[in-house]
Structure formats: C-alpha cells, structure tokens
PDB file of C-alpha atoms in Angstrom:
ATOM      1  CA  MET A   1     -22.223   8.300  -1.357  1.00 89.00           C
ATOM      2  CA  SER A   2     -19.866  10.725  -1.841  1.00 93.00           C
ATOM      3  CA  TYR A   3     -17.935  14.214   1.133  1.00 95.00           C
ATOM      4  CA  GLN A   4     -15.858  16.371   1.288  1.00 96.00           C
ATOM      5  CA  SER A   5     -12.429  16.188   3.569  1.00 97.00           C
ATOM      6  CA  SER A   6     -10.339  19.207   3.304  1.00 93.00           C
ATOM      7  CA  GLY A   7     -12.011  20.197  -0.215  1.00 95.00           C
ATOM      8  CA  ILE A   8     -11.698  17.276  -1.388  1.00 97.00           C
ATOM      9  CA  PRO A   9     -14.460  14.630  -3.069  1.00 97.00           C
ATOM     10  CA  CYS A  10     -14.977  11.422  -0.913  1.00 98.00           C
ATOM     11  CA  ALA A  11     -16.678   8.549  -2.729  1.00 97.00           C
ATOM     12  CA  GLY A  12     -18.008   5.851  -0.805  1.00 97.00           C
ATOM     13  CA  TYR A  13     -20.299   3.089  -0.029  1.00 97.00           C
ATOM     14  CA  LEU A  14     -23.028   1.913   3.092  1.00 98.00           C
ATOM     15  CA  TYR A  15     -24.078  -0.962   4.270  1.00 97.00           C
ATOM     16  CA  LEU A  16     -27.235  -0.750   6.332  1.00 96.00           C
ATOM     17  CA  PRO A  17     -28.981  -3.815   7.685  1.00 94.00           C
ATOM     18  CA  ALA A  18     -31.583  -5.220   6.458  1.00 90.00           C
ATOM     19  CA  GLU A  19     -34.337  -4.921   9.180  1.00 81.00           C
ATOM     20  CA  ARG A  20     -33.463  -1.960  12.042  1.00 75.00           C
ATOM     21  CA  GLN A  21     -36.147   0.209  13.977  1.00 74.00           C
ATOM     22  CA  ALA A  22     -33.754   2.369  15.039  1.00 86.00           C
ATOM     23  CA  ARG A  23     -30.600   4.536  14.510  1.00 93.00           C
ATOM     24  CA  VAL A  24     -28.596   1.530  13.978  1.00 96.00           C
ATOM     25  CA  PRO A  25     -24.148   1.725  14.970  1.00 97.00           C
ATOM     26  CA  CYS A  26     -21.781   1.881  12.271  1.00 98.00           C
ATOM     27  CA  VAL A  27     -18.563   0.440  11.343  1.00 98.00           C
ATOM     28  CA  VAL A  28     -16.000   2.929   9.305  1.00 98.00           C
ATOM     29  CA  LEU A  29     -13.986   0.703   6.872  1.00 98.00           C
ATOM     30  CA  CYS A  30     -10.131   1.683   5.792  1.00 98.00           C
ATOM     31  CA  HIS A  31      -8.183  -0.081   3.011  1.00 95.00           C
ATOM     32  CA  GLY A  32      -4.765  -0.766   3.108  1.00 93.00           C
ATOM     33  CA  PHE A  33      -1.607   1.329   1.097  1.00 92.00           C
ATOM     34  CA  SER A  34      -2.239   1.603  -2.280  1.00 91.00           C
ATOM     35  CA  GLY A  35      -5.750  -0.665  -1.763  1.00 91.00           C
ATOM     36  CA  THR A  36      -9.657   0.880  -2.718  1.00 94.00           C
ATOM     37  CA  MET A  37     -12.582  -0.104  -0.705  1.00 95.00           C
ATOM     38  CA  ASP A  38     -14.109  -3.044  -4.091  1.00 92.00           C
ATOM     39  CA  ARG A  39     -12.409  -4.985  -2.107  1.00 88.00           C
ATOM     40  CA  LEU A  40     -13.539  -4.233   1.341  1.00 93.00           C
ATOM     41  CA  PHE A  41     -17.685  -4.687   0.002  1.00 94.00           C
ATOM     42  CA  ALA A  42     -17.197  -8.526   1.615  1.00 92.00           C
ATOM     43  CA  TYR A  43     -16.241  -7.123   5.037  1.00 95.00           C
ATOM     44  CA  ALA A  44     -19.292  -4.751   4.988  1.00 97.00           C
ATOM     45  CA  GLU A  45     -22.024  -6.759   3.878  1.00 96.00           C
ATOM     46  CA  ARG A  46     -21.192  -9.690   7.027  1.00 96.00           C
ATOM     47  CA  PHE A  47     -21.459  -7.048   9.198  1.00 97.00           C
ATOM     48  CA  ALA A  48     -24.458  -5.353   7.259  1.00 97.00           C
ATOM     49  CA  ALA A  49     -25.927  -8.918   8.233  1.00 96.00           C
ATOM     50  CA  ALA A  50     -24.771  -9.327  11.492  1.00 96.00           C
ATOM     51  CA  GLY A  51     -27.034  -5.740  12.493  1.00 95.00           C
ATOM     52  CA  LEU A  52     -23.895  -3.006  11.918  1.00 97.00           C
ATOM     53  CA  ALA A  53     -23.715  -0.490   8.978  1.00 97.00           C
ATOM     54  CA  ALA A  54     -20.736   0.092   7.771  1.00 98.00           C
ATOM     55  CA  LEU A  55     -19.101   2.216   5.404  1.00 98.00           C
ATOM     56  CA  VAL A  56     -16.622   1.838   2.995  1.00 98.00           C
ATOM     57  CA  PHE A  57     -14.677   4.322   1.081  1.00 98.00           C
ATOM     58  CA  ASP A  58     -11.407   5.265  -0.940  1.00 98.00           C
ATOM     59  CA  TYR A  59      -8.970   7.452   0.280  1.00 98.00           C
ATOM     60  CA  ARG A  60      -7.789  11.225  -1.504  1.00 98.00           C
ATOM     61  CA  ASN A  61      -5.985  10.331  -4.529  1.00 98.00           C
ATOM     62  CA  PHE A  62      -7.492   6.443  -4.975  1.00 97.00           C
ATOM     63  CA  GLY A  63     -10.007   4.850  -6.306  1.00 95.00           C
ATOM     64  CA  GLU A  64     -13.652   6.746  -7.191  1.00 97.00           C
ATOM     65  CA  SER A  65     -12.187   9.534  -4.434  1.00 97.00           C
ATOM     66  CA  GLY A  66     -11.396  13.037  -6.694  1.00 97.00           C
ATOM     67  CA  GLY A  67      -7.161  14.336  -5.196  1.00 97.00           C
ATOM     68  CA  THR A  68      -3.887  13.919  -7.233  1.00 96.00           C
ATOM     69  CA  PRO A  69      -1.694  12.852  -7.745  1.00 96.00           C
ATOM     70  CA  ARG A  70      -3.030   9.540  -8.594  1.00 97.00           C
ATOM     71  CA  GLN A  71      -1.855   7.071  -6.420  1.00 97.00           C
ATOM     72  CA  LEU A  72      -0.255   8.854  -3.955  1.00 97.00           C
ATOM     73  CA  VAL A  73      -0.681   7.411  -0.404  1.00 97.00           C
ATOM     74  CA  ASP A  74      -0.872  10.637   2.031  1.00 97.00           C
ATOM     75  CA  ILE A  75      -0.860   9.971   5.635  1.00 97.00           C
ATOM     76  CA  PRO A  76      -2.246  13.124   7.151  1.00 97.00           C
ATOM     77  CA  GLY A  77      -4.770  13.741   4.151  1.00 98.00           C
ATOM     78  CA  GLN A  78      -5.763  10.164   4.360  1.00 98.00           C
ATOM     79  CA  GLN A  79      -5.843  10.926   8.078  1.00 98.00           C
ATOM     80  CA  ASP A  80      -8.323  13.670   7.942  1.00 98.00           C
ATOM     81  CA  ASP A  81     -10.002  11.069   5.076  1.00 98.00           C
ATOM     82  CA  LEU A  82     -11.142   8.999   8.301  1.00 98.00           C
ATOM     83  CA  ARG A  83     -12.186  11.848  10.667  1.00 98.00           C
ATOM     84  CA  ALA A  84     -14.600  13.791   7.290  1.00 98.00           C
ATOM     85  CA  ALA A  85     -16.015   9.236   7.181  1.00 98.00           C
ATOM     86  CA  VAL A  86     -16.952   9.413  10.680  1.00 98.00           C
ATOM     87  CA  ALA A  87     -18.056  12.585  10.637  1.00 98.00           C
ATOM     88  CA  PHE A  88     -20.485  11.467   7.750  1.00 98.00           C
ATOM     89  CA  ALA A  89     -22.150   8.415   9.348  1.00 98.00           C
ATOM     90  CA  ARG A  90     -22.303  10.505  12.756  1.00 98.00           C
ATOM     91  CA  GLY A  91     -24.411  13.051  10.718  1.00 97.00           C
ATOM     92  CA  HIS A  92     -26.293  10.155   9.405  1.00 96.00           C
ATOM     93  CA  GLU A  93     -30.414   9.695  10.096  1.00 95.00           C
ATOM     94  CA  GLN A  94     -30.698   6.089  10.389  1.00 95.00           C
ATOM     95  CA  ILE A  95     -26.694   5.965  12.196  1.00 96.00           C
ATOM     96  CA  ASP A  96     -26.542   6.060  16.245  1.00 96.00           C
ATOM     97  CA  PRO A  97     -23.471   8.948  16.393  1.00 97.00           C
ATOM     98  CA  GLY A  98     -23.042   7.501  19.329  1.00 96.00           C
ATOM     99  CA  ARG A  99     -21.455   4.072  18.898  1.00 97.00           C
ATOM    100  CA  ILE A 100     -19.151   4.280  15.836  1.00 98.00           C
ATOM    101  CA  LEU A 101     -16.196   1.442  15.342  1.00 98.00           C
ATOM    102  CA  LEU A 102     -13.415   1.909  13.375  1.00 98.00           C
ATOM    103  CA  TRP A 103     -11.962  -1.437  10.979  1.00 98.00           C
ATOM    104  CA  GLY A 104      -8.719  -0.702   9.395  1.00 98.00           C
ATOM    105  CA  ASN A 105      -6.269  -3.006   7.206  1.00 96.00           C
ATOM    106  CA  SER A 106      -3.177  -3.009   6.879  1.00 94.00           C
ATOM    107  CA  LEU A 107      -2.145   0.196   6.713  1.00 96.00           C
ATOM    108  CA  GLY A 108      -5.651   0.842   7.595  1.00 97.00           C
ATOM    109  CA  GLY A 109      -5.193  -0.460  10.536  1.00 98.00           C
ATOM    110  CA  ALA A 110      -2.539   2.344  12.110  1.00 98.00           C
ATOM    111  CA  HIS A 111      -5.176   5.057  10.743  1.00 98.00           C
ATOM    112  CA  VAL A 112      -7.851   3.887  12.937  1.00 98.00           C
ATOM    113  CA  ILE A 113      -6.198   3.386  15.681  1.00 98.00           C
ATOM    114  CA  SER A 114      -4.338   6.812  15.593  1.00 98.00           C
ATOM    115  CA  VAL A 115      -7.493   8.574  14.860  1.00 98.00           C
ATOM    116  CA  ALA A 116      -9.176   6.194  17.340  1.00 98.00           C
ATOM    117  CA  ALA A 117      -6.897   7.746  20.483  1.00 98.00           C
ATOM    118  CA  ASP A 118      -7.346  11.029  19.464  1.00 98.00           C
ATOM    119  CA  ASP A 119     -11.132  10.699  19.552  1.00 98.00           C
ATOM    120  CA  PRO A 120     -11.965   9.455  22.441  1.00 97.00           C
ATOM    121  CA  ALA A 121     -15.991   8.932  20.969  1.00 97.00           C
ATOM    122  CA  ILE A 122     -14.914   6.573  18.870  1.00 98.00           C
ATOM    123  CA  VAL A 123     -16.770   2.709  21.373  1.00 98.00           C
ATOM    124  CA  ALA A 124     -13.982   0.225  19.913  1.00 98.00           C
ATOM    125  CA  VAL A 125     -11.338  -0.924  16.984  1.00 98.00           C
ATOM    126  CA  VAL A 126     -10.129  -2.914  14.681  1.00 98.00           C
ATOM    127  CA  ALA A 127      -6.477  -3.090  13.430  1.00 98.00           C
ATOM    128  CA  GLN A 128      -6.854  -6.273  10.980  1.00 97.00           C
ATOM    129  CA  ILE A 129      -3.011  -6.677   9.667  1.00 95.00           C
ATOM    130  CA  PRO A 130      -1.824  -2.931  11.061  1.00 96.00           C
ATOM    131  CA  TYR A 131       0.852  -1.532   9.901  1.00 95.00           C
ATOM    132  CA  ASN A 132       3.160  -0.851  12.754  1.00 95.00           C
ATOM    133  CA  GLY A 133       6.713   0.295  11.191  1.00 91.00           C
ATOM    134  CA  PHE A 134       8.822  -1.774   7.834  1.00 83.00           C
ATOM    135  CA  PRO A 135      10.361  -4.516   8.672  1.00 71.00           C
ATOM    136  CA  LYS A 136      13.739  -4.918   9.434  1.00 67.00           C
ATOM    137  CA  ARG A 137      14.992  -7.286   6.653  1.00 64.00           C
ATOM    138  CA  VAL A 138      12.032  -8.506   4.173  1.00 62.00           C
ATOM    139  CA  GLU A 139      13.068 -12.041   3.188  1.00 61.00           C
ATOM    140  CA  GLY A 140      13.783 -12.994  -0.522  1.00 60.00           C
ATOM    141  CA  ARG A 141      14.450  -9.372  -1.249  1.00 69.00           C
ATOM    142  CA  THR A 142      18.736  -8.912  -1.555  1.00 78.00           C
ATOM    143  CA  THR A 143      20.310  -5.933  -1.147  1.00 81.00           C
ATOM    144  CA  GLY A 144      20.906  -4.446  -4.540  1.00 85.00           C
ATOM    145  CA  GLN A 145      16.815  -4.736  -4.503  1.00 84.00           C
ATOM    146  CA  THR A 146      16.490  -3.618  -1.897  1.00 86.00           C
ATOM    147  CA  LEU A 147      18.805  -1.049  -2.871  1.00 90.00           C
ATOM    148  CA  ARG A 148      17.182   0.216  -6.252  1.00 93.00           C
ATOM    149  CA  LEU A 149      13.590   0.976  -4.068  1.00 93.00           C
ATOM    150  CA  LEU A 150      15.722   3.379  -1.483  1.00 94.00           C
ATOM    151  CA  ALA A 151      16.582   4.732  -4.841  1.00 97.00           C
ATOM    152  CA  ALA A 152      13.210   4.475  -6.501  1.00 97.00           C
ATOM    153  CA  ILE A 153      11.735   6.699  -3.567  1.00 96.00           C
ATOM    154  CA  LEU A 154      14.881   9.263  -4.031  1.00 97.00           C
ATOM    155  CA  TRP A 155      13.944  10.484  -6.900  1.00 98.00           C
ATOM    156  CA  ASP A 156      10.574  10.410  -6.805  1.00 98.00           C
ATOM    157  CA  THR A 157      10.192  12.212  -2.961  1.00 97.00           C
ATOM    158  CA  VAL A 158      12.971  15.085  -5.245  1.00 97.00           C
ATOM    159  CA  ARG A 159       9.958  15.052  -7.986  1.00 97.00           C
ATOM    160  CA  GLY A 160       7.648  16.242  -5.779  1.00 96.00           C
ATOM    161  CA  LYS A 161       9.698  18.542  -4.198  1.00 96.00           C
ATOM    162  CA  LEU A 162      10.259  19.822  -7.847  1.00 97.00           C
ATOM    163  CA  GLY A 163       6.584  19.365  -8.406  1.00 95.00           C
ATOM    164  CA  LEU A 164       7.008  16.730 -11.576  1.00 96.00           C
ATOM    165  CA  ARG A 165       4.410  14.143 -12.419  1.00 96.00           C
ATOM    166  CA  PRO A 166       5.715  10.699  -9.435  1.00 97.00           C
ATOM    167  CA  TYR A 167       7.363   8.388 -11.522  1.00 97.00           C
ATOM    168  CA  TYR A 168       5.777   5.432 -10.555  1.00 97.00           C
ATOM    169  CA  ILE A 169       6.260   1.813  -9.485  1.00 96.00           C
ATOM    170  CA  PRO A 170       4.202  -1.609  -9.127  1.00 93.00           C
ATOM    171  CA  MET A 171       2.570  -1.832  -6.203  1.00 90.00           C
ATOM    172  CA  VAL A 172       3.016  -6.122  -6.753  1.00 86.00           C
ATOM    173  CA  GLY A 173       6.060  -7.552  -8.932  1.00 86.00           C
ATOM    174  CA  ARG A 174       7.861 -11.123  -9.871  1.00 84.00           C
ATOM    175  CA  PRO A 175      11.518 -11.896  -8.113  1.00 83.00           C
ATOM    176  CA  GLY A 176      13.894  -9.787  -8.873  1.00 84.00           C
ATOM    177  CA  GLU A 177      10.996  -7.017 -10.682  1.00 87.00           C
ATOM    178  CA  LEU A 178      11.226  -3.294  -8.630  1.00 91.00           C
ATOM    179  CA  ALA A 179       8.124  -3.561  -6.910  1.00 89.00           C
ATOM    180  CA  VAL A 180       6.391  -2.780  -3.554  1.00 88.00           C
ATOM    181  CA  THR A 181       5.927  -6.149  -2.613  1.00 83.00           C
ATOM    182  CA  ALA A 182       8.017  -8.275  -5.424  1.00 80.00           C
ATOM    183  CA  THR A 183       7.820 -12.489  -4.998  1.00 74.00           C
ATOM    184  CA  PRO A 184       6.799 -15.966  -6.304  1.00 74.00           C
ATOM    185  CA  GLU A 185       3.131 -15.365  -6.180  1.00 69.00           C
ATOM    186  CA  ALA A 186       3.178 -11.900  -7.698  1.00 67.00           C
ATOM    187  CA  ASP A 187       0.444 -13.423 -10.276  1.00 70.00           C
ATOM    188  CA  GLN A 188      -1.702 -14.814  -6.758  1.00 72.00           C
ATOM    189  CA  HIS A 189      -1.039 -11.536  -4.962  1.00 70.00           C
ATOM    190  CA  ILE A 190      -2.568  -9.100  -7.798  1.00 74.00           C
ATOM    191  CA  ARG A 191      -5.404 -11.982  -8.325  1.00 70.00           C
ATOM    192  CA  THR A 192      -6.432 -11.285  -4.779  1.00 70.00           C
ATOM    193  CA  LEU A 193      -6.391  -6.980  -5.096  1.00 70.00           C
ATOM    194  CA  THR A 194      -8.199  -6.906  -8.150  1.00 69.00           C
ATOM    195  CA  GLY A 195     -10.711 -10.317  -8.179  1.00 63.00           C
ATOM    196  CA  GLU A 196     -10.695 -13.886 -10.179  1.00 56.00           C
ATOM    197  CA  ASP A 197     -12.818 -11.023 -12.572  1.00 56.00           C
ATOM    198  CA  GLY A 198     -10.024  -8.607 -12.827  1.00 54.00           C
ATOM    199  CA  GLN A 199     -12.902  -6.122 -12.711  1.00 60.00           C
ATOM    200  CA  THR A 200     -11.500  -4.039  -9.702  1.00 76.00           C
ATOM    201  CA  LEU A 201     -10.460   0.510  -8.952  1.00 84.00           C
ATOM    202  CA  TRP A 202      -7.291  -1.284  -7.629  1.00 89.00           C
ATOM    203  CA  ARG A 203      -4.293   0.050 -10.015  1.00 92.00           C
ATOM    204  CA  ASN A 204      -1.201  -1.828 -10.048  1.00 92.00           C
ATOM    205  CA  SER A 205       0.866   0.963  -8.994  1.00 95.00           C
ATOM    206  CA  VAL A 206       1.750   3.672  -6.473  1.00 97.00           C
ATOM    207  CA  ALA A 207       4.133   6.680  -5.924  1.00 98.00           C
ATOM    208  CA  PRO A 208       7.142   5.227  -3.774  1.00 97.00           C
ATOM    209  CA  ARG A 209       8.225   8.720  -2.284  1.00 97.00           C
ATOM    210  CA  ALA A 210       5.024   7.583   0.215  1.00 96.00           C
ATOM    211  CA  PHE A 211       7.770   5.580   1.657  1.00 95.00           C
ATOM    212  CA  LEU A 212      10.180   7.938   3.824  1.00 95.00           C
ATOM    213  CA  PRO A 213       7.231   9.299   5.854  1.00 94.00           C
ATOM    214  CA  MET A 214       6.024   6.007   6.394  1.00 94.00           C
ATOM    215  CA  MET A 215       9.283   5.571   7.685  1.00 93.00           C
ATOM    216  CA  ARG A 216       8.268   7.834  10.343  1.00 94.00           C
ATOM    217  CA  TYR A 217       4.877   7.083  11.100  1.00 96.00           C
ATOM    218  CA  ARG A 218       4.268   5.574  14.561  1.00 95.00           C
ATOM    219  CA  PRO A 219       0.685   3.965  15.562  1.00 97.00           C
ATOM    220  CA  ALA A 220       2.198   1.944  17.973  1.00 97.00           C
ATOM    221  CA  ASP A 221       2.446   5.890  20.173  1.00 97.00           C
ATOM    222  CA  ALA A 222      -1.230   6.061  19.729  1.00 98.00           C
ATOM    223  CA  ALA A 223      -2.179   2.625  20.412  1.00 98.00           C
ATOM    224  CA  ALA A 224      -0.953   3.325  23.802  1.00 98.00           C
ATOM    225  CA  ARG A 225      -3.189   6.435  24.782  1.00 97.00           C
ATOM    226  CA  LEU A 226      -6.183   4.434  22.996  1.00 98.00           C
ATOM    227  CA  THR A 227      -8.925   4.750  25.905  1.00 98.00           C
ATOM    228  CA  GLN A 228     -11.182   1.834  23.596  1.00 98.00           C
ATOM    229  CA  PRO A 229     -10.839  -1.464  23.140  1.00 98.00           C
ATOM    230  CA  LEU A 230      -8.739  -2.960  20.878  1.00 98.00           C
ATOM    231  CA  LEU A 231      -8.222  -5.666  18.629  1.00 98.00           C
ATOM    232  CA  VAL A 232      -6.022  -6.819  16.545  1.00 98.00           C
ATOM    233  CA  CYS A 233      -5.784  -9.431  14.720  1.00 97.00           C
ATOM    234  CA  ILE A 234      -2.301 -10.605  13.301  1.00 96.00           C
ATOM    235  CA  ALA A 235      -1.262 -13.620  10.832  1.00 93.00           C
ATOM    236  CA  ALA A 236       1.446 -16.016  11.698  1.00 92.00           C
ATOM    237  CA  HIS A 237       3.486 -15.910   8.397  1.00 89.00           C
ATOM    238  CA  ASP A 238       3.023 -12.428   7.997  1.00 87.00           C
ATOM    239  CA  ARG A 239       5.776 -11.322   5.645  1.00 84.00           C
ATOM    240  CA  GLU A 240       3.928  -7.655   4.291  1.00 84.00           C
ATOM    241  CA  THR A 241       3.080  -6.952   8.117  1.00 89.00           C
ATOM    242  CA  PRO A 242       4.881  -9.127  10.532  1.00 89.00           C
ATOM    243  CA  ALA A 243       3.874 -11.038  13.897  1.00 89.00           C
ATOM    244  CA  GLU A 244       7.110  -9.378  15.728  1.00 89.00           C
ATOM    245  CA  THR A 245       5.700  -5.415  15.135  1.00 92.00           C
ATOM    246  CA  THR A 246       2.050  -6.693  14.856  1.00 94.00           C
ATOM    247  CA  ARG A 247       1.261  -7.481  17.702  1.00 94.00           C
ATOM    248  CA  ALA A 248       3.455  -4.281  19.954  1.00 96.00           C
ATOM    249  CA  LEU A 249       0.307  -2.504  19.207  1.00 97.00           C
ATOM    250  CA  ALA A 250      -1.864  -4.775  21.861  1.00 97.00           C
ATOM    251  CA  ASP A 251       0.795  -5.003  24.178  1.00 97.00           C
ATOM    252  CA  LEU A 252       0.576  -0.947  23.995  1.00 97.00           C
ATOM    253  CA  ALA A 253      -3.176  -0.418  24.432  1.00 98.00           C
ATOM    254  CA  PRO A 254      -4.345  -0.250  28.072  1.00 98.00           C
ATOM    255  CA  LYS A 255      -7.763  -2.441  26.357  1.00 98.00           C
ATOM    256  CA  GLY A 256      -5.807  -4.413  24.237  1.00 98.00           C
ATOM    257  CA  GLU A 257      -6.334  -7.759  22.767  1.00 98.00           C
ATOM    258  CA  LEU A 258      -4.559 -10.610  20.240  1.00 98.00           C
ATOM    259  CA  ARG A 259      -6.007 -12.855  18.421  1.00 97.00           C
ATOM    260  CA  GLU A 260      -3.588 -14.965  15.853  1.00 96.00           C
ATOM    261  CA  TYR A 261      -4.760 -16.885  13.067  1.00 95.00           C
ATOM    262  CA  PRO A 262      -2.551 -19.127  10.337  1.00 93.00           C
ATOM    263  CA  GLY A 263      -1.494 -18.121   7.267  1.00 88.00           C
ATOM    264  CA  THR A 264       0.275 -15.004   5.305  1.00 84.00           C
ATOM    265  CA  HIS A 265      -1.040 -11.252   5.018  1.00 84.00           C
ATOM    266  CA  PHE A 266      -3.306 -11.917   2.270  1.00 80.00           C
ATOM    267  CA  SER A 267      -4.793 -15.477   3.834  1.00 83.00           C
ATOM    268  CA  PHE A 268      -7.092 -12.919   5.118  1.00 84.00           C
ATOM    269  CA  TYR A 269      -8.507 -12.117   1.556  1.00 80.00           C
ATOM    270  CA  THR A 270      -8.013 -15.759  -0.439  1.00 79.00           C
ATOM    271  CA  ASP A 271      -8.382 -18.171   2.639  1.00 86.00           C
ATOM    272  CA  PRO A 272     -12.495 -18.624   2.620  1.00 88.00           C
ATOM    273  CA  ALA A 273     -12.108 -20.416   6.300  1.00 93.00           C
ATOM    274  CA  ILE A 274      -9.680 -18.108   7.703  1.00 92.00           C
ATOM    275  CA  LYS A 275     -11.535 -14.466   6.446  1.00 91.00           C
ATOM    276  CA  ASP A 276     -14.962 -16.582   7.980  1.00 94.00           C
ATOM    277  CA  GLN A 277     -13.486 -16.897  11.475  1.00 95.00           C
ATOM    278  CA  VAL A 278     -11.731 -13.448  11.593  1.00 96.00           C
ATOM    279  CA  THR A 279     -15.294 -12.009  10.849  1.00 96.00           C
ATOM    280  CA  THR A 280     -17.433 -13.119  12.779  1.00 97.00           C
ATOM    281  CA  ASP A 281     -14.312 -12.790  16.819  1.00 98.00           C
ATOM    282  CA  GLN A 282     -14.529  -9.535  14.334  1.00 98.00           C
ATOM    283  CA  THR A 283     -18.277  -8.848  15.036  1.00 98.00           C
ATOM    284  CA  ALA A 284     -18.486 -10.797  18.063  1.00 98.00           C
ATOM    285  CA  PHE A 285     -15.526  -8.558  19.420  1.00 98.00           C
ATOM    286  CA  PHE A 286     -17.753  -4.869  17.790  1.00 98.00           C
ATOM    287  CA  HIS A 287     -21.330  -6.350  20.023  1.00 97.00           C
ATOM    288  CA  ARG A 288     -19.378  -7.371  23.091  1.00 97.00           C
ATOM    289  CA  HIS A 289     -18.236  -3.461  23.328  1.00 98.00           C
ATOM    290  CA  LEU A 290     -21.302  -1.709  21.811  1.00 96.00           C
ATOM    291  CA  PRO A 291     -23.077   0.471  24.388  1.00 93.00           C
ATOM    292  CA  PRO A 292     -26.652  -0.259  24.864  1.00 89.00           C
ATOM    293  CA  ALA A 293     -29.003   1.959  21.962  1.00 84.00           C
ATOM    294  CA  ARG A 294     -29.875   5.234  23.855  1.00 74.00           C
TER     295      ARG A 294
END
C-alpha cells in the first residue's frame, strides 16, 4: 500500500487480524533513526495475532518511500508522514477510526509522543527505547572522535545550504571509525539492522546534517502535554537512549507508565525473551486502554 504525505509517496504494509467481524483497532508503528519498516514486521505480526491491525511504513527519504535527499532524517517531515499514516488508517474500511494507537521505537518513540500530544483522538501511545535528547557523554567515544563527528555534521549542513549532495557517513561503525554509533559490537548491530540473511531495505548510511535539528528536538515538552495513556519501555543498559533521559518522558506524562527491561538498546531486537516480554506487555497495555467498539 502507499499514501501521500505532503505530496511525497510513502510506502507501507497493513497487517489485519485473521479473525474479524467488525472494524478493528489499529496500531501505527514508527521505526527509529535511519530505520526501515521491514525491521518492524515481527512486531506488526504480534499485534495482528492479538486482534489489532498494524500499519508499518517508511518515512520519506528511506526504504521504499519517495523523497530526496535519500537517507536524510527530516523531523518535521517524519511527523507529517506519521500524521498521514494515521489519516490513512482512519479512512480504511476495515479499521475503526476511533481506536487508533501509536507505537514508536527510538526516534520514532519521540515522534509518537509529539504527534499524539496534538491529536487527542489517539487512544494510547507506546514509546520503546525512545529518543529524548542526546546523552551528555557517549561511552567509548573520545573527544577527538566527537570532534570528527561534529565536523562531519557541520560540513554536511553547509552542503545542504548550498544544495549539494549530502556528505554521508555510516550509521554503524567500529571503534575509531567515523560513524553515528561506533562500538566493538558493530558487526552485531549491523546484523540486527539487516537481519541474519542481510536482506533489508536498511542502508548503513545517513546524512549527518540531521543531528543539528535533533539537538533542538524536545519530546519531553510534548510528553508534559500528552493527555493519553503512555507506556515507556526502556533498557537498563541502553547507551544510545540512556535510561536517565528516557524515564523522564514517563515521569512528565500525566498518564505515564514506565517499564524497565534488562539488556541494551539492541536487546529489544536480538534477545527473543526480552522481545517476547516487551510485546506481551505492550499488547496488554493497548487492550487495557482501548474503548469499546462503536
């Protein structure tokens, strides 16, 4: 399926429960920074098996969706893409427009909070290992490596102002390499993002100019305005979206709940036991807050 967002074609897949006698509630799922929708298929299948339709999509500039420059995270544009996905779900003949739920991972976790804060018709929100600002210090990254990354961000920003092709850097690299995430577990992280067979829409490349607007992104402000129930799921040893920043989203939301799980940011993808428990808890949360069918 596809839909238009500000004139840009966005691609997605809609999972429907096998057994349904009336219009069903729908979870709209949002992936994280540089992610693609194929990494969310397993979550969508779990929600559909629990009686919830699930809509996954690619943001503009990524995966199967249109838009240029490619591999550029556009925060306002991604929020518009999410709003357009919600509008698509509400207009679908097999979905109950009054029972739309939002689910977001990492940067997508920030988007679902921000969009729901301005859309009171959204029923409930799940933010999984959500972005809430950059950590003050990235473990394992030296001052020199930080300066190299900042230089890449500024150079790519200048190129963007001049209308030039982005200066791309890897999303994931090994220690000492110029990359967004440079860790000893780089190979494992890449396998996480590509799948064991390496077949994926994801590309290990991003335009670093996106980090300047991300520095000004304040999902915590939206969390404080959120009227809907919010479940924040965090990892105890997360280095990408640390617990000390993410737990604030649950604390600020008037109806916020927090669940903490063992492992790291990537355990939510790679550890079957954690993934199973997280999705079980999230499904129960959604069902608990769903209003009766109209």
